[in-house]
Tab-separated table of N, CA, C and O in Angstrom:
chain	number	residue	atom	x	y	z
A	25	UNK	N	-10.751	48.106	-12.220
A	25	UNK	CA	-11.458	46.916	-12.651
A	25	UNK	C	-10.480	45.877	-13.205
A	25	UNK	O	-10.728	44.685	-13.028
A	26	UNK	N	-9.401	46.256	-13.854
A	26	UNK	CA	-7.949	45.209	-14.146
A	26	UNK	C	-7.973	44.976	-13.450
A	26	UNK	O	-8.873	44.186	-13.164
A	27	UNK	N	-7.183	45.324	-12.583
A	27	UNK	CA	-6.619	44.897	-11.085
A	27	UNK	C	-7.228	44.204	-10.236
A	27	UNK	O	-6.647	43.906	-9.192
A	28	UNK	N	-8.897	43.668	-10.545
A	28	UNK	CA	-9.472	42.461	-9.844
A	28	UNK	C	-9.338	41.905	-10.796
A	28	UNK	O	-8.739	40.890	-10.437
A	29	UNK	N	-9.566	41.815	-12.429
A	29	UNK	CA	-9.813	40.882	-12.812
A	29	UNK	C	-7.987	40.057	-12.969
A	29	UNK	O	-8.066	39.000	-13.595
A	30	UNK	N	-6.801	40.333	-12.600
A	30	UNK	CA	-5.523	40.589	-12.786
A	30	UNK	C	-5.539	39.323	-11.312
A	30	UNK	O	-5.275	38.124	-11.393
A	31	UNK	N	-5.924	40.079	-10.111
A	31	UNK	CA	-6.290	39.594	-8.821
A	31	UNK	C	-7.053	38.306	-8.820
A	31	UNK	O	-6.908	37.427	-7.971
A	32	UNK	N	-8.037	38.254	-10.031
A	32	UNK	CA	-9.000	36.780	-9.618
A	32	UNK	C	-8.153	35.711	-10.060
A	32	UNK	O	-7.952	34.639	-9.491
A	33	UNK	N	-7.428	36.356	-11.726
A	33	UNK	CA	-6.561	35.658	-12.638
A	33	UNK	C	-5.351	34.958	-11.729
A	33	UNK	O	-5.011	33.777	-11.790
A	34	UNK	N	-4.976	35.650	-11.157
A	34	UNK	CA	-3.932	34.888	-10.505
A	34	UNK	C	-3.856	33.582	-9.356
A	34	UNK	O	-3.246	32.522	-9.215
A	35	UNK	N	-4.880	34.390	-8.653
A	35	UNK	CA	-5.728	34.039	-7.621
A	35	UNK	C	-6.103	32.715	-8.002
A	35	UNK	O	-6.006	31.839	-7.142
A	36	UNK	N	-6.750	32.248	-9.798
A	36	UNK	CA	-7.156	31.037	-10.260
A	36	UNK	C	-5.821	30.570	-10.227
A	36	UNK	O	-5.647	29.809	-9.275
A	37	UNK	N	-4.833	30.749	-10.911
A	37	UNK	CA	-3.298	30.072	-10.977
A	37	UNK	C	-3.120	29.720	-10.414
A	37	UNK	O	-2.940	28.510	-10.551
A	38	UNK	N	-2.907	30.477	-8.770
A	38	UNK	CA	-2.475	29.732	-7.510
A	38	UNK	C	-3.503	28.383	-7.623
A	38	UNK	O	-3.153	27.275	-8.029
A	39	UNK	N	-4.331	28.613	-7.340
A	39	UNK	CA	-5.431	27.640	-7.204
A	39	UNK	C	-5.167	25.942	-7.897
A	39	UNK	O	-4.974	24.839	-7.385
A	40	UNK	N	-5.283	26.456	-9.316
A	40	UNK	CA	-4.546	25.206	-10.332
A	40	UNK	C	-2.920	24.781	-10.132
A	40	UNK	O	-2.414	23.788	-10.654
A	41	UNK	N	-2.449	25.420	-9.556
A	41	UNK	CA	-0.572	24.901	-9.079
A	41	UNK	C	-1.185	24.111	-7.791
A	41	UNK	O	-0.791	22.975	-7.529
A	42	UNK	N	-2.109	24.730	-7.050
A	42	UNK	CA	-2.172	24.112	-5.716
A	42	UNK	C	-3.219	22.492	-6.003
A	42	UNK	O	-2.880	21.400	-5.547
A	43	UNK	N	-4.422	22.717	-6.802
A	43	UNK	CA	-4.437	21.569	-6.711
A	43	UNK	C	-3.590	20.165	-7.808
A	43	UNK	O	-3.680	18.937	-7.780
A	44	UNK	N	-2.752	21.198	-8.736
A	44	UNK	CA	-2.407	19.960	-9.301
A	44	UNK	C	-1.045	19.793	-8.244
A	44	UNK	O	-0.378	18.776	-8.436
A	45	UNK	N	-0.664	20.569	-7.322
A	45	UNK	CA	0.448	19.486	-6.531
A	45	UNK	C	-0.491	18.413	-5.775
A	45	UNK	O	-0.188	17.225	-5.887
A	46	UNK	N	-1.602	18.775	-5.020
A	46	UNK	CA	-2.484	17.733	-4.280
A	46	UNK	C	-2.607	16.514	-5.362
A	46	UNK	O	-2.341	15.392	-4.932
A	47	UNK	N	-2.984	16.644	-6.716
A	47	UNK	CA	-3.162	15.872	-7.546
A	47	UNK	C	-1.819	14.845	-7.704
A	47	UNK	O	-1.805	13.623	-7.557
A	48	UNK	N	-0.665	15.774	-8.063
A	48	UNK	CA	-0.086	14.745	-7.821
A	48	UNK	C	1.027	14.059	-7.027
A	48	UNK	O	2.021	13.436	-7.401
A	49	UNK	N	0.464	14.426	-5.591
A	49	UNK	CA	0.375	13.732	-4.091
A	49	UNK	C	-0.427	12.604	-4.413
A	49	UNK	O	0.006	11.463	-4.578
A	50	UNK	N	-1.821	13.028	-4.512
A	50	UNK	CA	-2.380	11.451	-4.243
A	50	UNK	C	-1.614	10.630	-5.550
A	50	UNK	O	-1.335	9.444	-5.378
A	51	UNK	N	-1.343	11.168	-6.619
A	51	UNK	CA	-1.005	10.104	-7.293
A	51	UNK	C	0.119	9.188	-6.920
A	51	UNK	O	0.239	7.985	-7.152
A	52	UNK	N	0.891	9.987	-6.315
A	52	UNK	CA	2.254	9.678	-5.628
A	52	UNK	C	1.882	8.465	-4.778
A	52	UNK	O	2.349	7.332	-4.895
A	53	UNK	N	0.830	8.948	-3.772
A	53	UNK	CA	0.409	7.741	-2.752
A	53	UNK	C	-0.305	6.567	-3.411
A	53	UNK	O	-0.137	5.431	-2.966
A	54	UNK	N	-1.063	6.791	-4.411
A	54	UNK	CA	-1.717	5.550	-5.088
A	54	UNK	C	-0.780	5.319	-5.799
A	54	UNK	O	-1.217	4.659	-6.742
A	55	UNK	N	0.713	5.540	-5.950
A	55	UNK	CA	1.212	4.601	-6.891
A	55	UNK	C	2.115	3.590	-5.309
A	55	UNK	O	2.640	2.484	-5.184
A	56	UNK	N	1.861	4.741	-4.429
A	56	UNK	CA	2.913	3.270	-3.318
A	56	UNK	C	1.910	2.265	-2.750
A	56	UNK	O	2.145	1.095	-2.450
A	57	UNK	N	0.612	3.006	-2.642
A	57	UNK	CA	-0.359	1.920	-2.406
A	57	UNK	C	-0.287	0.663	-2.977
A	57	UNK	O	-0.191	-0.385	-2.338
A	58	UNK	N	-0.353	0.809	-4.664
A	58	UNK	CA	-0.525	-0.206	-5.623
A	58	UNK	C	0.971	-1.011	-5.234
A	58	UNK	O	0.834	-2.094	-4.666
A	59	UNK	N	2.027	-0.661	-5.438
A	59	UNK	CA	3.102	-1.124	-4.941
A	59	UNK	C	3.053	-2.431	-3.424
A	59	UNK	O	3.448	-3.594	-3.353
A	60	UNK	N	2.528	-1.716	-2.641
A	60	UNK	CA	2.061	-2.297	-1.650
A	60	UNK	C	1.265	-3.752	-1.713
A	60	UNK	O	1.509	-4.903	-1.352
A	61	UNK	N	0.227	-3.089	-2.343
A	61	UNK	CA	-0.739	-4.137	-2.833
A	61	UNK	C	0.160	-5.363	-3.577
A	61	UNK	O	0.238	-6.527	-3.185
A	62	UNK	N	0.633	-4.936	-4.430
A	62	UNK	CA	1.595	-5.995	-5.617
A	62	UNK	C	2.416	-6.583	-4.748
A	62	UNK	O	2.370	-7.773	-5.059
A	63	UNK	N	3.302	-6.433	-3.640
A	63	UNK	CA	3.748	-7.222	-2.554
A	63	UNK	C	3.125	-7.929	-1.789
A	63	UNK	O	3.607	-8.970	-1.344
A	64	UNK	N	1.757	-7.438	-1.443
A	64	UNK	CA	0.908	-8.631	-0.397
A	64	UNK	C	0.528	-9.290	-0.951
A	64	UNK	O	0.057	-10.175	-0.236
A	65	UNK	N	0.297	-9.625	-2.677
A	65	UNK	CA	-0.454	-10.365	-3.611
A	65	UNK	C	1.107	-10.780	-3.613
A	65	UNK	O	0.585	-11.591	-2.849
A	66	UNK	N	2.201	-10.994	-3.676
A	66	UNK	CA	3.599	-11.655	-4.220
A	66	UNK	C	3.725	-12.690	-2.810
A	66	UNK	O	4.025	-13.882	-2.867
A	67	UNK	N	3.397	-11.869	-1.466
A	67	UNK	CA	3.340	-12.443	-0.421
A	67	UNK	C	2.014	-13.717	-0.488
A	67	UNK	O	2.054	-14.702	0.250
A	68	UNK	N	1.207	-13.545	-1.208
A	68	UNK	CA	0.276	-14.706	-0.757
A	68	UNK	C	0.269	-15.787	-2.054
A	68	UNK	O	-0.487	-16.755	-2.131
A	69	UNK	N	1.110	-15.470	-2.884
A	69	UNK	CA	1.460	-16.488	-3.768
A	69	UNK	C	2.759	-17.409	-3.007
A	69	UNK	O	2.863	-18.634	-3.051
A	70	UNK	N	3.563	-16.589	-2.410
A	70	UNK	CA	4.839	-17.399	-1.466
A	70	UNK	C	4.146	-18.365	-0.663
A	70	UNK	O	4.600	-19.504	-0.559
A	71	UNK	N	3.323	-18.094	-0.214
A	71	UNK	CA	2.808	-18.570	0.917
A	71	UNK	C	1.450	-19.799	0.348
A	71	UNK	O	0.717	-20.364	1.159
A	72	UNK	N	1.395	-19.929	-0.591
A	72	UNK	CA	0.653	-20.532	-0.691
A	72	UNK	C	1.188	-21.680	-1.617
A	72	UNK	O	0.643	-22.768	-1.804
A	73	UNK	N	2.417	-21.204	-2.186
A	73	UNK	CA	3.498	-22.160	-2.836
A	73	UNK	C	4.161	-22.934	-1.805
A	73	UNK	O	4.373	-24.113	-2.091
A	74	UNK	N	4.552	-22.502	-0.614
A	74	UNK	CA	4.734	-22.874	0.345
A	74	UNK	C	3.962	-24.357	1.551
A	74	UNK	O	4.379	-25.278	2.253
A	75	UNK	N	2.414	-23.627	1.057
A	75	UNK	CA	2.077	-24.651	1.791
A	75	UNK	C	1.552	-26.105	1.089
A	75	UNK	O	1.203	-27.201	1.528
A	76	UNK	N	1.698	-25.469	-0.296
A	76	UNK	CA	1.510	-27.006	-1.258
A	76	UNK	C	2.732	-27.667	-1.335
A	76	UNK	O	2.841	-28.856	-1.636
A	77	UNK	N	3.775	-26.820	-1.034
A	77	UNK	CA	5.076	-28.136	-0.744
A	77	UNK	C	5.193	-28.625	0.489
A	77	UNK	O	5.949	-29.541	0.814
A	78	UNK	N	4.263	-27.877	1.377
A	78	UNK	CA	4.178	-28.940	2.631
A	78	UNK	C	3.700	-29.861	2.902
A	78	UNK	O	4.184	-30.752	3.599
A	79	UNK	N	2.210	-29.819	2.194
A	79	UNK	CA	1.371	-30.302	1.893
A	79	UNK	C	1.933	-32.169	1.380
A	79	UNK	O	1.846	-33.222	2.011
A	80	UNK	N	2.462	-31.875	0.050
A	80	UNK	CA	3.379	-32.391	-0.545
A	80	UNK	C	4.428	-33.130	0.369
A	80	UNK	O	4.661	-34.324	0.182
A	81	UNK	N	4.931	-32.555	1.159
A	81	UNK	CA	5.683	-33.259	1.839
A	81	UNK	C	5.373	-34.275	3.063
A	81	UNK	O	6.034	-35.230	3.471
A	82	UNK	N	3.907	-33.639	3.591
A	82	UNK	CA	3.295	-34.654	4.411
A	82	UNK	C	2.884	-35.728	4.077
A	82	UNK	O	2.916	-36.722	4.802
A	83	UNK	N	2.131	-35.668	2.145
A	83	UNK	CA	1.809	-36.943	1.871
A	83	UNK	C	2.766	-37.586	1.144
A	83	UNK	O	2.405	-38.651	0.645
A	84	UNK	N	4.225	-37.128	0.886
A	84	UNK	CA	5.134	-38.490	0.368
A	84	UNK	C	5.770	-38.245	1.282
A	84	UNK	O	5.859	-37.385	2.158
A	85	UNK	N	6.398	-39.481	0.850
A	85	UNK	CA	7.463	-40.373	2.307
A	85	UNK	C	8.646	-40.671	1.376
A	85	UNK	O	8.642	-41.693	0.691
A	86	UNK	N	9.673	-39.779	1.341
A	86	UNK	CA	10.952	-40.671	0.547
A	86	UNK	C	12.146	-41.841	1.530
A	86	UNK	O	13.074	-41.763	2.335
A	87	UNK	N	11.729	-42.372	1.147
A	87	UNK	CA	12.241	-43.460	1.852
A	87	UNK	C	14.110	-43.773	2.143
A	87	UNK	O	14.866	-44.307	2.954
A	88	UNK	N	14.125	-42.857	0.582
A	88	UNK	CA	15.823	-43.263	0.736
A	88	UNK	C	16.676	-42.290	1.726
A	88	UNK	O	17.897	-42.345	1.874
A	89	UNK	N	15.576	-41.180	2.522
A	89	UNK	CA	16.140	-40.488	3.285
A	89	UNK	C	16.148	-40.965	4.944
A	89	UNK	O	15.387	-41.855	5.325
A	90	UNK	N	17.103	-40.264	5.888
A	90	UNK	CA	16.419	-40.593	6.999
A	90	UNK	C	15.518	-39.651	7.653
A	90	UNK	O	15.306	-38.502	7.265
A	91	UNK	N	14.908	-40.320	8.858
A	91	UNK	CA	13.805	-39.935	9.175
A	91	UNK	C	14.391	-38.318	10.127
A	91	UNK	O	13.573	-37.453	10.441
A	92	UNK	N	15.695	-38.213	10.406
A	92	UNK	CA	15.824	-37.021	10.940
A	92	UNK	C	15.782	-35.882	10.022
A	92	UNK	O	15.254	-34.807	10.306
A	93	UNK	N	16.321	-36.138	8.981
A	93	UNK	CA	16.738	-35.302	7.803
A	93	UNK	C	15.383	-34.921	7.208
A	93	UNK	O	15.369	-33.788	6.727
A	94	UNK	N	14.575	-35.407	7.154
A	94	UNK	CA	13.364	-35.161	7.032
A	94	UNK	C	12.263	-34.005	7.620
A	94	UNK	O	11.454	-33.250	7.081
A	95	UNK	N	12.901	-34.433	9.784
A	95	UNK	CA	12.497	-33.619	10.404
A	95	UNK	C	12.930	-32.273	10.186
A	95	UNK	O	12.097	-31.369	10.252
A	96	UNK	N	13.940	-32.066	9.974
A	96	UNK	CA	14.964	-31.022	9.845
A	96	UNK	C	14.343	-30.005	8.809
A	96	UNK	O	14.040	-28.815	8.900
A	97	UNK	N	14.273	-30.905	7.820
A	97	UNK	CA	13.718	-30.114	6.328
A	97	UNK	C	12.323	-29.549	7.116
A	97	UNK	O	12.094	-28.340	7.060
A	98	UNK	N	11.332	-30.506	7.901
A	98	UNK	CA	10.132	-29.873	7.642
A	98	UNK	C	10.319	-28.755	8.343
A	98	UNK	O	9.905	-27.661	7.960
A	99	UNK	N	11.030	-28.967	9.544
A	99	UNK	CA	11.400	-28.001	10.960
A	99	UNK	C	11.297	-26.242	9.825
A	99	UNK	O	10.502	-25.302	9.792
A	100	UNK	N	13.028	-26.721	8.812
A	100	UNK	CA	13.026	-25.719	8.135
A	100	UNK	C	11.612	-24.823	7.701
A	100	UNK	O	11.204	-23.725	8.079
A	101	UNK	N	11.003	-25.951	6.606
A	101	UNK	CA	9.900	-25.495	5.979
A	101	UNK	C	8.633	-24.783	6.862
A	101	UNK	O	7.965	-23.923	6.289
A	102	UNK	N	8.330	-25.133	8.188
A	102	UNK	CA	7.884	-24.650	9.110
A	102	UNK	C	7.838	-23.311	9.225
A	102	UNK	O	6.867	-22.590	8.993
A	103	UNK	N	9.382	-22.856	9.749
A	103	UNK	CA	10.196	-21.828	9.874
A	103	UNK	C	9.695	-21.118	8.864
A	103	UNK	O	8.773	-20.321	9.036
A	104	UNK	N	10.245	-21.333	7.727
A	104	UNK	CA	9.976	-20.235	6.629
A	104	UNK	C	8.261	-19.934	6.572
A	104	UNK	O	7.869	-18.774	6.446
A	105	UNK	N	7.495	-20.836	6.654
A	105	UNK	CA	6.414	-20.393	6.569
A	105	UNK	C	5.693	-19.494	7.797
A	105	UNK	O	4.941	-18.530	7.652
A	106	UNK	N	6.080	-20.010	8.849
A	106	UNK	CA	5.788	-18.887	9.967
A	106	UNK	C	6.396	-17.421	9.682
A	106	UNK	O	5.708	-16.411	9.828
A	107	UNK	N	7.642	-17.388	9.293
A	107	UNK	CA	8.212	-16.284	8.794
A	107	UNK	C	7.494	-15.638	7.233
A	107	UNK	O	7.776	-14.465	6.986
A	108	UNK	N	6.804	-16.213	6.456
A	108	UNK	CA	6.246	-15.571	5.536
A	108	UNK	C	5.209	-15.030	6.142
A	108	UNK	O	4.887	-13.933	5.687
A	109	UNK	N	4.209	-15.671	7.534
A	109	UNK	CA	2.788	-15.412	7.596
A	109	UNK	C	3.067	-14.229	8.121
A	109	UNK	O	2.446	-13.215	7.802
A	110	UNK	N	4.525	-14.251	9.418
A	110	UNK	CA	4.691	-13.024	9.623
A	110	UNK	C	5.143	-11.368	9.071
A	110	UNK	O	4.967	-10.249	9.553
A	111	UNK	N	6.004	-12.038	7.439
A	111	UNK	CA	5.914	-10.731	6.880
A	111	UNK	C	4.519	-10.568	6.260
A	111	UNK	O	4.129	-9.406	6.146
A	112	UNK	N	3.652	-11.615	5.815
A	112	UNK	CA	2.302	-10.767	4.839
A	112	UNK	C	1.568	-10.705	6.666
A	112	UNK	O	0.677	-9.911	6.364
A	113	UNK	N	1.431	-10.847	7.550
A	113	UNK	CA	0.920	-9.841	8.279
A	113	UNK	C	0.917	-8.565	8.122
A	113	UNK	O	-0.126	-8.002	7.792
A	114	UNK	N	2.206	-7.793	8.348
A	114	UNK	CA	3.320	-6.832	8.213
A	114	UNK	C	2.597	-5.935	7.347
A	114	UNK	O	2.084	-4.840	7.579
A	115	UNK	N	2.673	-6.716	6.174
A	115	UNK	CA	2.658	-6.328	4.638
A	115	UNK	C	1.124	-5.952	4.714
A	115	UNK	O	0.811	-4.896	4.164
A	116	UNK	N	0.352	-6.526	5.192
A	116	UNK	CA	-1.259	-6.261	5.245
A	116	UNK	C	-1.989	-5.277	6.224
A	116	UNK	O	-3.009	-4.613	6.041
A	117	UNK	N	-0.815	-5.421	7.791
A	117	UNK	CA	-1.476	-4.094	7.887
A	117	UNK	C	-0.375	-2.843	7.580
A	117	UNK	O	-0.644	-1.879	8.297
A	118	UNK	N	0.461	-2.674	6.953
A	118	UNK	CA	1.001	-1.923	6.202
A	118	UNK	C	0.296	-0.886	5.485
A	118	UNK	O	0.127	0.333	5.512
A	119	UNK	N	-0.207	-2.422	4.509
A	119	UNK	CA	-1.832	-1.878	3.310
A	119	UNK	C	-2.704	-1.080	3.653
A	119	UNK	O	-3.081	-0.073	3.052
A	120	UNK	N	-3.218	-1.694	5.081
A	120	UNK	CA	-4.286	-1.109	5.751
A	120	UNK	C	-3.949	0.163	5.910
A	120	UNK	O	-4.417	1.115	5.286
A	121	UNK	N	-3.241	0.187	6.636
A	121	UNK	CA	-2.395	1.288	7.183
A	121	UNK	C	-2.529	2.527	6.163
A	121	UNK	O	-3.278	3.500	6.248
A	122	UNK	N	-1.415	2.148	4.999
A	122	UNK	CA	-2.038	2.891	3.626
A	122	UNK	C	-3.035	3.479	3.121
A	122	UNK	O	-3.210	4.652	2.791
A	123	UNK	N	-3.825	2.368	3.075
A	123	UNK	CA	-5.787	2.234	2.760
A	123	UNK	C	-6.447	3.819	3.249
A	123	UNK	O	-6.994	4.759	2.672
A	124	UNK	N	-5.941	3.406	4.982
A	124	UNK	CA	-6.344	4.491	5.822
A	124	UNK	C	-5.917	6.273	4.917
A	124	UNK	O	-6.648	7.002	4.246
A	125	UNK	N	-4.670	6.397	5.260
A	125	UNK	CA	-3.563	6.919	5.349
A	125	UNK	C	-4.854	8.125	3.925
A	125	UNK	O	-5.504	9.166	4.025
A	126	UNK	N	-4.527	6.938	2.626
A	126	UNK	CA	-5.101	7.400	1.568
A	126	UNK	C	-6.299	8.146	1.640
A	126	UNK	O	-6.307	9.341	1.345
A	127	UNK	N	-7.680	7.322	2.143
A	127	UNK	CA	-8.565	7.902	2.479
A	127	UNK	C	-8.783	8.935	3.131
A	127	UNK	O	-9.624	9.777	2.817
A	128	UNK	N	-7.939	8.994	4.256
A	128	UNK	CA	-7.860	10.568	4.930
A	128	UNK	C	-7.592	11.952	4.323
A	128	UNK	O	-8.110	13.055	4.491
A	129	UNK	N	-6.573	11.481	3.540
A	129	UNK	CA	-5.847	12.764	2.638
A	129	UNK	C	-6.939	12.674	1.866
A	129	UNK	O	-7.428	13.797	1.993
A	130	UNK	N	-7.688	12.026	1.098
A	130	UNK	CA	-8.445	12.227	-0.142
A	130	UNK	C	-9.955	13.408	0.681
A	130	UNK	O	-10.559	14.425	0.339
A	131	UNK	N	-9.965	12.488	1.827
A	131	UNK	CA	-11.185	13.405	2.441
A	131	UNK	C	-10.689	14.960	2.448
A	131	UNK	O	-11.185	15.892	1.815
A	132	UNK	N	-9.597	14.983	3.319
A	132	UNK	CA	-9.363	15.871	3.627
A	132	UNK	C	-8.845	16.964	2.614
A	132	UNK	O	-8.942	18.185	2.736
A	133	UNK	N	-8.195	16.150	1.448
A	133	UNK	CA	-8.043	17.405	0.383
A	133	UNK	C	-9.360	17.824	-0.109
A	133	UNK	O	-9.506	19.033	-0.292
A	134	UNK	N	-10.139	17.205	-0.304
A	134	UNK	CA	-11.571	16.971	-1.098
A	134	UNK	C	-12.527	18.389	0.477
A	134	UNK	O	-13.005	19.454	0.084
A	135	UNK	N	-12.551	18.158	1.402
A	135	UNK	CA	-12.842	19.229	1.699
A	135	UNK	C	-12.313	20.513	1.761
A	135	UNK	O	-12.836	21.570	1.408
A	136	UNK	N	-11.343	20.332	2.191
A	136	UNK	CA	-10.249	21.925	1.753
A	136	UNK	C	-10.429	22.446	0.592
A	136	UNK	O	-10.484	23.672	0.491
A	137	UNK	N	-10.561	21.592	-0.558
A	137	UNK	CA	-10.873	22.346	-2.159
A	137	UNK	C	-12.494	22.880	-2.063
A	137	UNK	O	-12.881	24.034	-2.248
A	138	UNK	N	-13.073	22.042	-1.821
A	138	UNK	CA	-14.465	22.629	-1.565
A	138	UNK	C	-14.822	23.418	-0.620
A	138	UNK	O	-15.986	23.817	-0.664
A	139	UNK	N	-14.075	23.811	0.341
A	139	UNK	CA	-13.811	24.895	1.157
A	139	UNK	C	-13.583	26.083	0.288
A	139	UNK	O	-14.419	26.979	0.175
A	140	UNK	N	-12.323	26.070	-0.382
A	140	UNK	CA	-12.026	26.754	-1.177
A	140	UNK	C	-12.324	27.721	-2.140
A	140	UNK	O	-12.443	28.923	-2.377
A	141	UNK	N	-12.403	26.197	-2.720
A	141	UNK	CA	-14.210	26.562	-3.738
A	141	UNK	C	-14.756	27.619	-3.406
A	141	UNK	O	-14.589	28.663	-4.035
A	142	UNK	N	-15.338	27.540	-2.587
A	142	UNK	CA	-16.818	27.684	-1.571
A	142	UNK	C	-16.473	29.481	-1.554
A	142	UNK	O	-17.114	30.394	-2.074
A	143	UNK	N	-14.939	29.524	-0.568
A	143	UNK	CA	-14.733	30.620	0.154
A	143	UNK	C	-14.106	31.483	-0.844
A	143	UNK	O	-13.911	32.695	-0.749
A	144	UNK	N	-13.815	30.698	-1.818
A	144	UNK	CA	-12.267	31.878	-2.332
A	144	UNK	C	-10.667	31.724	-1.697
A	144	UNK	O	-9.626	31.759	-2.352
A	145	UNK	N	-10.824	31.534	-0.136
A	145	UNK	CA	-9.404	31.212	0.546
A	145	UNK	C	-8.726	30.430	0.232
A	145	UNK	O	-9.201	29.413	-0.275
A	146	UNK	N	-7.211	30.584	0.415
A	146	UNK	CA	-6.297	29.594	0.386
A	146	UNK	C	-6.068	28.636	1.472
A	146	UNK	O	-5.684	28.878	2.617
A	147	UNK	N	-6.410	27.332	0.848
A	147	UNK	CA	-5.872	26.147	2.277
A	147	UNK	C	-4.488	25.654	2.078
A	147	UNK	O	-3.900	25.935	1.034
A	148	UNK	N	-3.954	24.979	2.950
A	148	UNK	CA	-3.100	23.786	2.408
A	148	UNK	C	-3.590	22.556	3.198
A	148	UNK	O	-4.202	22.421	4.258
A	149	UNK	N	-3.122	21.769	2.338
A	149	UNK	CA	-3.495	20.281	2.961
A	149	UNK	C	-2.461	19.637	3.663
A	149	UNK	O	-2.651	18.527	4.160
């Protein structure tokens, strides 16, 4: 009669090592998520700083410049902004990507434990 209750005892241990590594997996992933997130929110402040200096630049006219030097700058400013839309693309479905990524593991640990639960057996995720 030790020797199950010795057997269940341990049996729980494994159990609590196993889900606090799952535990902190997802935490691991929700902290790169958030990370993630904090870049596409850094990305849409660039980009939106961006287009109020374009903005800005369409409605003044400095006069003491010339009109190529002008083109040039906007050409630039152009540039960079196509190049920002294309990294917070990137960056967004990245997120998504993540979003996904997260949800799956959460399902999928979340049934394996309740499998578990359920059966007594050992899973891994």
């Amino acid at each position: 009669m030790q020797c199950d209750v010795c057997f269940h005892r341990s049996a729980l241990n494994e159990k609590e090592k196993e889900i606090k590594l799952l535990h902190d997996r997802i935490t691991e992933m929700g902290v790169k998520h958030d990370q993630t997130r904090s870049a596409v929110e850094e990305n849409n402040k660039d980009l939106k700083s961006l287009k109020e200096r374009m903005a800005t630049m369409g409605v003044k006219h400095d006069h003491t410049r010339s009109a190529v030097v002008e083109e040039e700058e906007l050409k630039s400013v152009k540039e960079r902004l196509r190049e920002m839309e294309e990294k917070y693309d990137q960056t967004r479905a990245a997120l998504n990507d993540k979003d996904e990524e997260l949800k799956s593991f959460k399902d999928r640990v979340a049934r394996e434990v309740a499998l578990s639960l359920k059966t007594g057996k050992k899973h891994r995720a």
